[in-house]
Tab-separated table of C-alpha atoms and ligand atoms in Angstrom:
chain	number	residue	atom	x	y	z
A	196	UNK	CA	0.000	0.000	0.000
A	197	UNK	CA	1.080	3.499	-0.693
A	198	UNK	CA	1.205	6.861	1.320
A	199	UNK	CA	-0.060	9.753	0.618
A	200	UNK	CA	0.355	13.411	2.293
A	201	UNK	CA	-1.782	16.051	1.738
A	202	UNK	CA	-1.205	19.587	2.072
A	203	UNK	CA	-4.856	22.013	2.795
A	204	UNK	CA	-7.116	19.127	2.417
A	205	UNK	CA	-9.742	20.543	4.650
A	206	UNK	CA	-11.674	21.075	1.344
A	207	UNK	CA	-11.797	21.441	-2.776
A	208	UNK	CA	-9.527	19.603	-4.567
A	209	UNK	CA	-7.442	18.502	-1.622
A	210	UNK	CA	-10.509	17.034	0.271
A	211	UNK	CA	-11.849	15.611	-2.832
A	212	UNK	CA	-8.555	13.860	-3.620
A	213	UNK	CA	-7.811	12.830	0.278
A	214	UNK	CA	-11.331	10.962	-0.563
A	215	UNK	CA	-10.233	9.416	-3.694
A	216	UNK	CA	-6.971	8.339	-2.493
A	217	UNK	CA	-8.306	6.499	0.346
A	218	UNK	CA	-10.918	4.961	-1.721
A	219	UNK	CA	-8.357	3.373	-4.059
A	220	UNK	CA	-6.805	2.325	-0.873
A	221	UNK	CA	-4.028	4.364	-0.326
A	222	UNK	CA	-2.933	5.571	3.367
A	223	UNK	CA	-3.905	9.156	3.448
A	224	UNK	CA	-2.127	11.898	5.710
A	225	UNK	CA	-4.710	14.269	5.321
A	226	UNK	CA	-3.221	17.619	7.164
A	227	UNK	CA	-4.751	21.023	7.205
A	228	UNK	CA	-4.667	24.093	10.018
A	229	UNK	CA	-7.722	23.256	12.146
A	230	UNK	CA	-8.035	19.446	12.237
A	231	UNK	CA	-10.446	19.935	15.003
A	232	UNK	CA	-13.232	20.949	12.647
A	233	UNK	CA	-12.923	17.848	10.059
A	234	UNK	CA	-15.729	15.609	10.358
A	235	UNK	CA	-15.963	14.233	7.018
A	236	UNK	CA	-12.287	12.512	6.694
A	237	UNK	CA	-12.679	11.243	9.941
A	238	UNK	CA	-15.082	8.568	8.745
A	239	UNK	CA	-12.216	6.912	6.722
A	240	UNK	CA	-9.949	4.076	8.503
A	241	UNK	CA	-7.031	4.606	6.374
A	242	UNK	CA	-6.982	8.500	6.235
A	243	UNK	CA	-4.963	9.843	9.279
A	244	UNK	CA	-5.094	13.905	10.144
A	245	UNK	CA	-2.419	15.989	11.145
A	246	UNK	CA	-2.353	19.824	11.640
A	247	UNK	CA	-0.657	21.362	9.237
A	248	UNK	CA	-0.443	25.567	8.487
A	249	UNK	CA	2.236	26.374	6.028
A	250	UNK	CA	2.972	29.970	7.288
A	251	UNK	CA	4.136	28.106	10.983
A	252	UNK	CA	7.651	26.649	10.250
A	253	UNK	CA	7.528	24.831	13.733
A	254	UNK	CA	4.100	23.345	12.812
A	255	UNK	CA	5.312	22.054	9.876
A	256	UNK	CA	8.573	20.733	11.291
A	257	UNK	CA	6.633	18.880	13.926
A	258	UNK	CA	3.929	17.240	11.832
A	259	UNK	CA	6.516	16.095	8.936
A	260	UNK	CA	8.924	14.365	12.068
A	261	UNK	CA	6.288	12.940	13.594
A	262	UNK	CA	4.342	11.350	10.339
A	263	UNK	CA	7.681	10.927	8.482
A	264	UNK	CA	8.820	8.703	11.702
A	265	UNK	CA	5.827	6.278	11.785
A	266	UNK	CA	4.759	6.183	7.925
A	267	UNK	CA	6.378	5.266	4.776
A	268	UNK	CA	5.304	8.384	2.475
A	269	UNK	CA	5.685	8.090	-1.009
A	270	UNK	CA	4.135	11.273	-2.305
A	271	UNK	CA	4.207	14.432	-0.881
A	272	UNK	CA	1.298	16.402	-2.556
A	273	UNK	CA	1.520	20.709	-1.791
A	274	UNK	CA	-1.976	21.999	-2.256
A	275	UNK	CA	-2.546	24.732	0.295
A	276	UNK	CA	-3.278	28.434	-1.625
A	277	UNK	CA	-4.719	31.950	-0.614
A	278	UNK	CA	-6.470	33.735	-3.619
A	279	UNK	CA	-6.889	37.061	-4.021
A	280	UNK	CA	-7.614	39.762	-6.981
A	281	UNK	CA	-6.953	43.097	-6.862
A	282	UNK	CA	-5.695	46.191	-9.086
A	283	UNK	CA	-2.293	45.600	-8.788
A	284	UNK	CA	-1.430	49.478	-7.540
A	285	UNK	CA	-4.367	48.256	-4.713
A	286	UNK	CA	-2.682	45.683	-3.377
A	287	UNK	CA	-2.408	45.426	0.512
A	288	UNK	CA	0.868	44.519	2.271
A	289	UNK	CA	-1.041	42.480	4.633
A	290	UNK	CA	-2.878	40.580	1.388
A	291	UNK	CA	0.706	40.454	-0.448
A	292	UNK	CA	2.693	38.563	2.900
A	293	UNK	CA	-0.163	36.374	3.028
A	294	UNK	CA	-0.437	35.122	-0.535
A	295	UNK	CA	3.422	34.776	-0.705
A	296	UNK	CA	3.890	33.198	2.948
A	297	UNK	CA	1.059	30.460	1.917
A	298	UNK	CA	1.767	30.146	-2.083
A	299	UNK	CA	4.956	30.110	-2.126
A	300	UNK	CA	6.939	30.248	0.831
A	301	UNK	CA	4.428	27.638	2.240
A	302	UNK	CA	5.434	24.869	-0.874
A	303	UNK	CA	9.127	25.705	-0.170
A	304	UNK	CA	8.982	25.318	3.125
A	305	UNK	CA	6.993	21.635	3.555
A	306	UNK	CA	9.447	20.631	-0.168
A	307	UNK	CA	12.442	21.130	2.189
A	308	UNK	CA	11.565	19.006	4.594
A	309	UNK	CA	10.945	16.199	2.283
A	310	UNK	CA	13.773	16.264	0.634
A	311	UNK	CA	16.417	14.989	2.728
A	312	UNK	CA	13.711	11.795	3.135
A	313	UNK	CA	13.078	11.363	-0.360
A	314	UNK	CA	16.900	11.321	-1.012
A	315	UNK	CA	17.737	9.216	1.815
A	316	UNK	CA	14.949	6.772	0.205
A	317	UNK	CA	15.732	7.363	-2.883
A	318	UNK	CA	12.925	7.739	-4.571
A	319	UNK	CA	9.527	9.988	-3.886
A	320	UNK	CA	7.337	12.146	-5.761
A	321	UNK	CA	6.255	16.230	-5.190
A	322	UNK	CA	3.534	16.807	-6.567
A	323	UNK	CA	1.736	20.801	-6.366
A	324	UNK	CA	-1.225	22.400	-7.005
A	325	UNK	CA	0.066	25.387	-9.489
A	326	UNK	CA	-2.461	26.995	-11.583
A	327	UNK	CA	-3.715	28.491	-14.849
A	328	UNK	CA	-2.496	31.641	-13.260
A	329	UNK	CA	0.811	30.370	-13.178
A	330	UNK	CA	1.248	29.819	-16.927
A	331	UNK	CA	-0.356	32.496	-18.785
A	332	UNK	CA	-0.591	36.403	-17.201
A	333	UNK	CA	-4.844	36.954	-15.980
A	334	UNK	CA	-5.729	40.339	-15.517
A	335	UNK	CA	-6.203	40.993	-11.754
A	336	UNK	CA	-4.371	37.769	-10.394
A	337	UNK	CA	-1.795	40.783	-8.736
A	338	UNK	CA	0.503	38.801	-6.791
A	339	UNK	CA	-1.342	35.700	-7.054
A	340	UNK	CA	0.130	35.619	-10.431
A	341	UNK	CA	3.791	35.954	-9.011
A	342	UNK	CA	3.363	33.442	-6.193
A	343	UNK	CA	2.056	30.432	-9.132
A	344	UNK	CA	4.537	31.824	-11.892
A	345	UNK	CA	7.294	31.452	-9.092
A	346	UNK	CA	5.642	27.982	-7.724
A	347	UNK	CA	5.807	26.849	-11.146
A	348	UNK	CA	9.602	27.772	-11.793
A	349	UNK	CA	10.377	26.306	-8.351
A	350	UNK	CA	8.766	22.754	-9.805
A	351	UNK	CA	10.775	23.226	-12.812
A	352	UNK	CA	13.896	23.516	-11.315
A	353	UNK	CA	13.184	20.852	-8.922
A	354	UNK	CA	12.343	18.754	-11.323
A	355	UNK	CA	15.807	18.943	-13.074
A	356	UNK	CA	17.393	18.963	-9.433
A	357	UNK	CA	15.810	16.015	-7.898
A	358	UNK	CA	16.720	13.812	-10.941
A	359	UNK	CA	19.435	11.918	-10.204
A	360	UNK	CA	18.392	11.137	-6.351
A	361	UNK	CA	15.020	9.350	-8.113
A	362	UNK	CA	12.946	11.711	-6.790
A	363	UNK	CA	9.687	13.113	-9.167
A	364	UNK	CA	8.732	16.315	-9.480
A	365	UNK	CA	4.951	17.155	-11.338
A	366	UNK	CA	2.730	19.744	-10.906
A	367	UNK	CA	-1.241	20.030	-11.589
A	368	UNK	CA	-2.193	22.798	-13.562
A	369	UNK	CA	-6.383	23.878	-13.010
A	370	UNK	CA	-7.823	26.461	-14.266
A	371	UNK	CA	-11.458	27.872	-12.715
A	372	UNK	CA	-12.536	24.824	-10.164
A	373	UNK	CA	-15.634	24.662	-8.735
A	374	UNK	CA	-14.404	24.825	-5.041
A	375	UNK	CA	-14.637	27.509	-2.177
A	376	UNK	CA	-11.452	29.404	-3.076
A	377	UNK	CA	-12.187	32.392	-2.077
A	378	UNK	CA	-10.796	35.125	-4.945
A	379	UNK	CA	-11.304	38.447	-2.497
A	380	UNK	CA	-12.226	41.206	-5.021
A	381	UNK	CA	-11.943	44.741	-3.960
A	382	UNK	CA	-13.056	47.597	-5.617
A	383	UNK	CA	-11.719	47.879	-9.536
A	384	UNK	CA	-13.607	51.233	-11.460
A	385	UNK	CA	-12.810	50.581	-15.323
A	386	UNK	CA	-12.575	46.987	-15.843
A	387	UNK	CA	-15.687	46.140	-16.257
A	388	UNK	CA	-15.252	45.045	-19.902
A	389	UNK	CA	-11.812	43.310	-19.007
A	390	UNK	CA	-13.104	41.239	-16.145
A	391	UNK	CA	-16.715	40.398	-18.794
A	392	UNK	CA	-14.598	39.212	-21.375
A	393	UNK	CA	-11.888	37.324	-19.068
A	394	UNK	CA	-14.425	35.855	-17.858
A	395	UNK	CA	-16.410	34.795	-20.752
A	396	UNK	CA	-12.712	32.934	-21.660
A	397	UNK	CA	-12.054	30.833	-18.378
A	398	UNK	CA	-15.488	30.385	-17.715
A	399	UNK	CA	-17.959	30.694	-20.989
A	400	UNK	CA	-20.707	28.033	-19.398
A	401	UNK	CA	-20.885	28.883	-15.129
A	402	UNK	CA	-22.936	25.419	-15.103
A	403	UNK	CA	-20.310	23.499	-16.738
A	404	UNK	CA	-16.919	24.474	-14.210
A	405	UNK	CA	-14.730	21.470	-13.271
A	406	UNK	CA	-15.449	19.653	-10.286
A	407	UNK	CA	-12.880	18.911	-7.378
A	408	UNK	CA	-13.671	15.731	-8.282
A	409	UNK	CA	-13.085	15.866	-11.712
A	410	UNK	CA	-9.236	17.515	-10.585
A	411	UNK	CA	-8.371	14.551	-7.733
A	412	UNK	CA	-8.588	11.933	-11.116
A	413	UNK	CA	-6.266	13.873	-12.896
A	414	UNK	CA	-4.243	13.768	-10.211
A	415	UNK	CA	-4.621	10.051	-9.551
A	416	UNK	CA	-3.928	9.838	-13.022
A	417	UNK	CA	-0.420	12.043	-12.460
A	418	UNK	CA	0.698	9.947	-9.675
A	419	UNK	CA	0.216	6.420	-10.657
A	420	UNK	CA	1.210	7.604	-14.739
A	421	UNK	CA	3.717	5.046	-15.752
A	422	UNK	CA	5.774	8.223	-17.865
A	423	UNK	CA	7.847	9.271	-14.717
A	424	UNK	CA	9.266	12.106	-17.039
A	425	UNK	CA	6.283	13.873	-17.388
A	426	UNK	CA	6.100	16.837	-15.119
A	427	UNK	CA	3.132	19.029	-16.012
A	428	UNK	CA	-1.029	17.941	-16.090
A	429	UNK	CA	-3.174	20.189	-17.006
A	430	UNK	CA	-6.917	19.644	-15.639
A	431	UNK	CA	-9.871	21.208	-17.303
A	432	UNK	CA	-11.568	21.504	-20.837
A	433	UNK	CA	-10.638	25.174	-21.273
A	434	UNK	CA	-7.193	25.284	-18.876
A	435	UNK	CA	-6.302	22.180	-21.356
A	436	UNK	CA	-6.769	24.439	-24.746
A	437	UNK	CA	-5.480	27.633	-23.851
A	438	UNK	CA	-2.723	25.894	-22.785
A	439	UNK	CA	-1.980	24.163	-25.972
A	440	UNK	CA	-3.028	27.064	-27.820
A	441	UNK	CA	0.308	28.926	-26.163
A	442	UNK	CA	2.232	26.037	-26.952
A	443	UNK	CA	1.149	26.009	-30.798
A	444	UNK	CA	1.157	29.942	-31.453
A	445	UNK	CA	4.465	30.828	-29.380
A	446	UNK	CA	4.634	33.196	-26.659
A	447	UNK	CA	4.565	36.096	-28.582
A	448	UNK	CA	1.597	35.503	-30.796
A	449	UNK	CA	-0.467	33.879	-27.554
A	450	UNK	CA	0.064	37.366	-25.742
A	451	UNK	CA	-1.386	38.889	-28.986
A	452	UNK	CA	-4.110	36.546	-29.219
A	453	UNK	CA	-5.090	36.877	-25.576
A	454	UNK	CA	-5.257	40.174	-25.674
A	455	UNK	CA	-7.209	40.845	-28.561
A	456	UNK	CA	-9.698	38.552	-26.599
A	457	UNK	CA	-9.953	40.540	-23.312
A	458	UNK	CA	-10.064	44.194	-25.655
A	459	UNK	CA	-12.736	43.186	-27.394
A	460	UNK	CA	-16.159	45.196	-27.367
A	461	UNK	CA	-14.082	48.193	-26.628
B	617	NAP	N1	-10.503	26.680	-7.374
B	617	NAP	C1	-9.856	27.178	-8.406
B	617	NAP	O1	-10.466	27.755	-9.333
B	617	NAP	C2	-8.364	26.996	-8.527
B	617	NAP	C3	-7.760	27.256	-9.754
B	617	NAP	C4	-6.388	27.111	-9.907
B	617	NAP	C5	-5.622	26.699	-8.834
B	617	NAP	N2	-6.216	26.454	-7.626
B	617	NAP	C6	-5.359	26.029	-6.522
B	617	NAP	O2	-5.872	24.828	-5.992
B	617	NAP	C7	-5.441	24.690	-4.637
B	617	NAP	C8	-6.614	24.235	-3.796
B	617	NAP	O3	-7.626	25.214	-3.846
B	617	NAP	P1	-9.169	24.847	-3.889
B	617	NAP	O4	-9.699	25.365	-5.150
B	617	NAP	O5	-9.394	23.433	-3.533
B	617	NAP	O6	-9.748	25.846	-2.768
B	617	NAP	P2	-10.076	25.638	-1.209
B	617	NAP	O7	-11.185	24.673	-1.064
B	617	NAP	O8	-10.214	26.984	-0.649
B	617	NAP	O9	-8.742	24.938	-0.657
B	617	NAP	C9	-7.626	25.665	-0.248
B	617	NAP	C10	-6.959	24.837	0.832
B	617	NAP	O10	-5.739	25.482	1.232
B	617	NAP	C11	-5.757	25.501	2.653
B	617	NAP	N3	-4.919	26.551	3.209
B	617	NAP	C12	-5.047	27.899	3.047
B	617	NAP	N4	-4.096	28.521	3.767
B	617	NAP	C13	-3.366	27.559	4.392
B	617	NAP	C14	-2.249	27.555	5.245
B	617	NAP	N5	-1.684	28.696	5.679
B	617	NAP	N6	-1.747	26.365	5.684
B	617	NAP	C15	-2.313	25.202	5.275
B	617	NAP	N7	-3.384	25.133	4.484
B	617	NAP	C16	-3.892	26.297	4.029
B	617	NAP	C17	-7.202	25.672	3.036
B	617	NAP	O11	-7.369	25.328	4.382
B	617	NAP	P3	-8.310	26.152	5.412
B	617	NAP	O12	-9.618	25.424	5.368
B	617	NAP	O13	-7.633	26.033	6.702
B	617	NAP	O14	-8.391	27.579	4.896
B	617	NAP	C18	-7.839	24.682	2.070
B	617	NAP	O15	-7.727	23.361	2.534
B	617	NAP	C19	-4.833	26.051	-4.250
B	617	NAP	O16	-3.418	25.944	-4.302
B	617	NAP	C20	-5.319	26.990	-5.350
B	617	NAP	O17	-4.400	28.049	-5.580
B	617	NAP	C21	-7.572	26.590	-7.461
């Protein structure tokens, strides 16, 4: 049997794949910051929960010692993230430290205390929750954008880095998920036509968004894919042709392309 840990599984995709996982039998170290208030995992004999908050170095260093000193983990999945969207000149220092303590410096931290395992096992896999936001530029995303684009180059690197100690590196890639992830909005005078047609483009049928579900099979999928190369999975119907549509027209042409989509009806 394999192991499991997940990172913010108190709900959306990281509940929904906590579920999955210990459906297909996996053990399931389920963590998230108020453990106390879980009441659906707890029904599951083979998922075990752990407080976990990524901004708390000495929360984190306790919960990976104690679980990495009783269970064999295999996969170490980061999924924890604080949305936001702002004007980017309205951005909040207090909204800025949080997105980059959790995004960011949250992955970094929980990676680095993994890694030493993984190597001394030699093998492992890291598996994070990235986002759309984190391959293409979305109006709005303010620093939400830098804390995914960074997340994403961090996985990249890793992924090179990690190599020869036979440890994987992939990252899951969603785009607009039907979950409670809260995207504060404050006030933004003039974009009304930006945010209609952005919109429009990562969401063009409201009743038809991707599921948590739908996201915890893809990453099933990513974690038991024989093609241990493969780093990137993108989830979602529209996430999946946007991002092949920057992959076939080049960078430079897919900026073009975008934009001419969120100008138009100017
Ligand atoms: N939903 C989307 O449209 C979408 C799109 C692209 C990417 N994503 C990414 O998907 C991931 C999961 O989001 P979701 O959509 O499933 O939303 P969600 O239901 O709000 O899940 C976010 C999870 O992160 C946890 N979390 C937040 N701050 C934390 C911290 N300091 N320490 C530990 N856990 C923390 C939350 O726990 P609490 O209950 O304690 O707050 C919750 O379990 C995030 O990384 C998000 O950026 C989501």
């Amino acid at each position: 049997m394999s192991t499991i840990f997940i990172v913010g599984s108190s709900s959306g995709i990281g509940k929904a794949t906590a579920k999955l996982f210990a459906e297909k039998g996996w053990t399931v170290i389920a963590t998230m910051r108020s453990p106390e208030k879980e009441t659906e995992l707890t029904s599951y004999e083979n998922v075990f929960i752990y407080p976990l908050d990524v901004t708390k170095p000495e929360v984190i260093e306790n919960t990976v010692s104690e679980v990495l000193g009783k269970y064999d983990v295999d996969v170490l999945f980061n999924n924890a993230g604080y949305g936001m969207k702002s004007r980017f000149e309205d951005m909040t220092e207090e909204a800025m430290q949080r997105s980059l303590n959790t995004n960011l410096l949250g992955m970094i931290r929980v990676t680095q205390k993994f890694i030493p395992y993984f190597k001394a096992k030699k093998s492992g896999m890291i598996l994070t929750t990235t986002s759309l936001a984190g391959e293409m530029g979305l109006v709005l995303d303010g620093i939400y954008a830098a804390d995914k684009w960074a997340v994403t180059g961090v996985c990249e690197m890793l992924y090179h880095e990690l190599y020869p100690f036979g440890i994987q590196v992939k990252t899951i890639v969603p785009g607009v998920v039907k979950t409670g992830f809260k995207m504060e909005m404050s006030e933004m005078p003039g974009f009304d036509n930006l945010i209609k047609n952005q919109t429009e483009m990562l969401m063009p049928d409201m009743d038809d968004l991707e599921l948590p579900e739908e996201v915890a099979q893809d990453i099933y999928h990513a974690v038991t894919d024989k093609d241990s190369d493969r780093m990137c999975y993108v989830t979602g119907k529209i996430t999946k042709e946007l991002y092949q549509k920057r992959q076939e027209l080049g960078d430079e042409e897919f900026r073009k392309y975008i934009r001419s989509s969120l100008m138009k009806n100017k």
